[in-house]
Amino acid sequence: MMEMMLISVSTGVYSIDLIQPDSLVVQSGQSLSITCQVSGYSLTDDSYATGWIRQREGKTMDWIFHQWGGGSGNFYQNNALKNKFSYSRDMSAGTVMIKGQNLQPEDTAVYYCVRHPTVTKTTNTPAQILSNMHLNHKHKF
């Protein structure tokens, strides 16, 4: 029996635009790439981190990873998910991308592209990152 899952995507703060289809069904074991087009700020601005989180039904929100702007571009990721998801960004195009590999039914979730608006980057734990991220409208993916 072939298992399938529905992946949803949502934009983070009001200044991030996410351009992709409204919904997508992925079969177990397949991969998926989601691109987030950033507007209203620059990925080169070291005052902000841009990344991805997910909300699985009935579960707490999972922080996946984020990367700060600017020259250093410090990258932080959830070690429990590092073999499942990878992150890339194109600073000139203003896009960030998440790629999931070998997706399983437990990966069914709403995926959020988010911006973290703070300058205290070295002291933030994943829980603090989540509490400071602003989520608004959803786009199903």
mmCIF file of C-alpha atoms in Angstrom:
data_model
loop_
_atom_site.group_PDB
_atom_site.id
_atom_site.type_symbol
_atom_site.label_atom_id
_atom_site.label_comp_id
_atom_site.label_asym_id
_atom_site.label_seq_id
_atom_site.Cartn_x
_atom_site.Cartn_y
_atom_site.Cartn_z
ATOM 1 C CA MET A 1 0.000 0.000 0.000
ATOM 2 C CA MET A 2 1.399 3.361 -1.019
ATOM 3 C CA GLU A 3 1.275 6.018 1.702
ATOM 4 C CA MET A 4 0.801 9.663 0.809
ATOM 5 C CA MET A 5 1.066 12.833 2.832
ATOM 6 C CA LEU A 6 -0.133 16.389 2.445
ATOM 7 C CA ILE A 7 2.422 19.118 2.980
ATOM 8 C CA SER A 8 1.212 22.614 3.846
ATOM 9 C CA VAL A 9 3.276 25.775 3.739
ATOM 10 C CA SER A 10 2.708 29.112 5.369
ATOM 11 C CA THR A 11 4.427 32.449 5.201
ATOM 12 C CA GLY A 12 5.983 33.909 8.304
ATOM 13 C CA VAL A 13 5.857 37.628 8.900
ATOM 14 C CA TYR A 14 3.908 40.008 6.698
ATOM 15 C CA SER A 15 7.041 41.061 4.818
ATOM 16 C CA ILE A 16 7.807 37.588 3.487
ATOM 17 C CA ASP A 17 6.099 36.484 0.291
ATOM 18 C CA LEU A 18 5.977 32.802 -0.491
ATOM 19 C CA ILE A 19 5.482 31.897 -4.124
ATOM 20 C CA GLN A 20 4.510 28.275 -4.816
ATOM 21 C CA PRO A 21 1.473 26.061 -5.442
ATOM 22 C CA ASP A 22 -1.345 26.012 -2.899
ATOM 23 C CA SER A 23 -1.090 22.293 -2.086
ATOM 24 C CA LEU A 24 0.969 19.231 -2.815
ATOM 25 C CA VAL A 25 0.685 15.550 -2.020
ATOM 26 C CA VAL A 26 3.973 13.692 -1.663
ATOM 27 C CA GLN A 27 4.361 9.926 -1.596
ATOM 28 C CA SER A 28 6.330 8.287 1.211
ATOM 29 C CA GLY A 29 10.037 8.226 0.485
ATOM 30 C CA GLN A 30 9.929 11.154 -1.941
ATOM 31 C CA SER A 31 11.693 14.483 -1.573
ATOM 32 C CA LEU A 32 10.255 17.973 -1.666
ATOM 33 C CA SER A 33 11.698 21.458 -2.204
ATOM 34 C CA ILE A 34 9.914 24.620 -1.069
ATOM 35 C CA THR A 35 11.207 28.070 -2.014
ATOM 36 C CA CYS A 36 10.371 31.215 -0.067
ATOM 37 C CA GLN A 37 10.725 34.591 -1.801
ATOM 38 C CA VAL A 38 11.667 37.270 0.749
ATOM 39 C CA SER A 39 10.499 40.855 0.392
ATOM 40 C CA GLY A 40 10.545 43.855 2.715
ATOM 41 C CA TYR A 41 14.067 43.154 3.975
ATOM 42 C CA SER A 42 17.324 41.768 2.638
ATOM 43 C CA LEU A 43 18.907 38.409 3.346
ATOM 44 C CA THR A 44 22.166 40.348 3.693
ATOM 45 C CA ASP A 45 20.812 42.290 6.712
ATOM 46 C CA ASP A 46 22.449 40.804 9.816
ATOM 47 C CA SER A 47 19.598 42.068 12.024
ATOM 48 C CA TYR A 48 17.420 39.202 10.802
ATOM 49 C CA ALA A 49 17.497 35.437 10.554
ATOM 50 C CA THR A 50 15.367 33.612 8.004
ATOM 51 C CA GLY A 51 14.486 29.964 8.315
ATOM 52 C CA TRP A 52 11.849 27.262 8.530
ATOM 53 C CA ILE A 53 9.605 25.762 11.186
ATOM 54 C CA ARG A 54 6.742 23.303 10.947
ATOM 55 C CA GLN A 55 3.493 22.597 12.741
ATOM 56 C CA ARG A 56 2.341 18.989 12.740
ATOM 57 C CA GLU A 57 -1.269 18.400 13.695
ATOM 58 C CA GLY A 58 -1.621 17.868 17.438
ATOM 59 C CA LYS A 59 2.102 18.467 18.073
ATOM 60 C CA THR A 60 4.175 21.382 19.282
ATOM 61 C CA MET A 61 5.846 23.487 16.619
ATOM 62 C CA ASP A 62 9.212 22.171 15.387
ATOM 63 C CA TRP A 63 12.066 24.582 14.719
ATOM 64 C CA ILE A 64 13.987 23.183 11.727
ATOM 65 C CA PHE A 65 16.716 25.764 11.069
ATOM 66 C CA HIS A 66 17.527 29.428 10.515
ATOM 67 C CA GLN A 67 20.400 31.473 9.123
ATOM 68 C CA TRP A 68 21.392 35.021 9.948
ATOM 69 C CA GLY A 69 21.995 37.562 7.204
ATOM 70 C CA GLY A 70 25.190 39.434 6.603
ATOM 71 C CA GLY A 71 28.735 38.286 6.054
ATOM 72 C CA SER A 72 28.912 35.698 8.825
ATOM 73 C CA GLY A 73 25.575 34.088 7.971
ATOM 74 C CA ASN A 74 25.608 31.976 11.146
ATOM 75 C CA PHE A 75 23.524 28.846 10.564
ATOM 76 C CA TYR A 76 21.658 26.918 13.261
ATOM 77 C CA GLN A 77 19.718 23.693 12.837
ATOM 78 C CA ASN A 78 17.726 21.185 14.828
ATOM 79 C CA ASN A 79 20.078 18.209 15.177
ATOM 80 C CA ALA A 80 17.135 15.808 15.343
ATOM 81 C CA LEU A 81 16.069 16.903 11.830
ATOM 82 C CA LYS A 82 19.446 17.527 10.155
ATOM 83 C CA ASN A 83 19.360 14.273 8.170
ATOM 84 C CA LYS A 84 15.794 14.945 7.013
ATOM 85 C CA PHE A 85 15.957 18.598 5.874
ATOM 86 C CA SER A 86 18.533 20.801 4.187
ATOM 87 C CA TYR A 87 18.571 24.576 3.749
ATOM 88 C CA SER A 88 19.913 26.830 1.049
ATOM 89 C CA ARG A 89 19.589 30.484 0.160
ATOM 90 C CA ASP A 90 20.244 32.702 -2.823
ATOM 91 C CA MET A 91 20.991 36.144 -1.427
ATOM 92 C CA SER A 92 20.952 37.864 -4.815
ATOM 93 C CA ALA A 93 17.524 36.417 -5.674
ATOM 94 C CA GLY A 94 16.193 36.914 -2.137
ATOM 95 C CA THR A 95 15.093 33.302 -1.748
ATOM 96 C CA VAL A 96 15.497 30.607 0.881
ATOM 97 C CA MET A 97 14.763 26.944 0.247
ATOM 98 C CA ILE A 98 14.032 23.902 2.350
ATOM 99 C CA LYS A 99 14.477 20.438 0.919
ATOM 100 C CA GLY A 100 13.068 17.374 2.643
ATOM 101 C CA GLN A 101 14.416 13.912 1.830
ATOM 102 C CA ASN A 102 12.721 10.541 2.311
ATOM 103 C CA LEU A 103 9.545 12.159 3.636
ATOM 104 C CA GLN A 104 7.235 9.995 5.717
ATOM 105 C CA PRO A 105 3.639 10.396 6.944
ATOM 106 C CA GLU A 106 4.945 11.866 10.222
ATOM 107 C CA ASP A 107 6.380 14.761 8.166
ATOM 108 C CA THR A 108 2.859 15.885 7.215
ATOM 109 C CA ALA A 109 2.695 19.464 8.515
ATOM 110 C CA VAL A 110 2.253 23.136 7.780
ATOM 111 C CA TYR A 111 5.734 24.437 6.922
ATOM 112 C CA TYR A 112 6.436 28.090 7.728
ATOM 113 C CA CYS A 113 9.084 30.308 6.185
ATOM 114 C CA VAL A 114 9.909 32.742 8.992
ATOM 115 C CA ARG A 115 11.950 35.805 9.824
ATOM 116 C CA HIS A 116 13.380 36.320 13.289
ATOM 117 C CA PRO A 117 13.649 40.059 14.056
ATOM 118 C CA THR A 118 16.301 40.473 16.712
ATOM 119 C CA VAL A 119 19.929 41.472 16.988
ATOM 120 C CA THR A 120 20.754 39.272 19.999
ATOM 121 C CA LYS A 121 21.713 36.363 17.823
ATOM 122 C CA THR A 122 24.222 34.577 19.995
ATOM 123 C CA THR A 123 21.904 34.006 22.974
ATOM 124 C CA ASN A 124 18.790 32.692 21.246
ATOM 125 C CA THR A 125 17.687 29.140 21.880
ATOM 126 C CA PRO A 126 15.261 27.438 19.481
ATOM 127 C CA ALA A 127 12.431 28.060 21.986
ATOM 128 C CA GLN A 128 13.234 31.780 22.039
ATOM 129 C CA ILE A 129 13.405 31.855 18.262
ATOM 130 C CA LEU A 130 9.930 30.314 18.022
ATOM 131 C CA SER A 131 8.445 32.683 20.581
ATOM 132 C CA ASN A 132 9.792 35.710 18.717
ATOM 133 C CA MET A 133 8.728 34.705 15.216
ATOM 134 C CA HIS A 134 5.608 36.247 13.806
ATOM 135 C CA LEU A 135 3.263 34.028 11.812
ATOM 136 C CA ASN A 136 0.303 35.301 9.857
ATOM 137 C CA HIS A 137 -1.694 33.885 6.944
ATOM 138 C CA LYS A 138 -1.319 30.334 5.660
ATOM 139 C CA HIS A 139 -0.742 28.967 2.191
ATOM 140 C CA LYS A 140 -1.423 25.255 1.847
ATOM 141 C CA PHE A 141 1.276 23.309 0.072
#
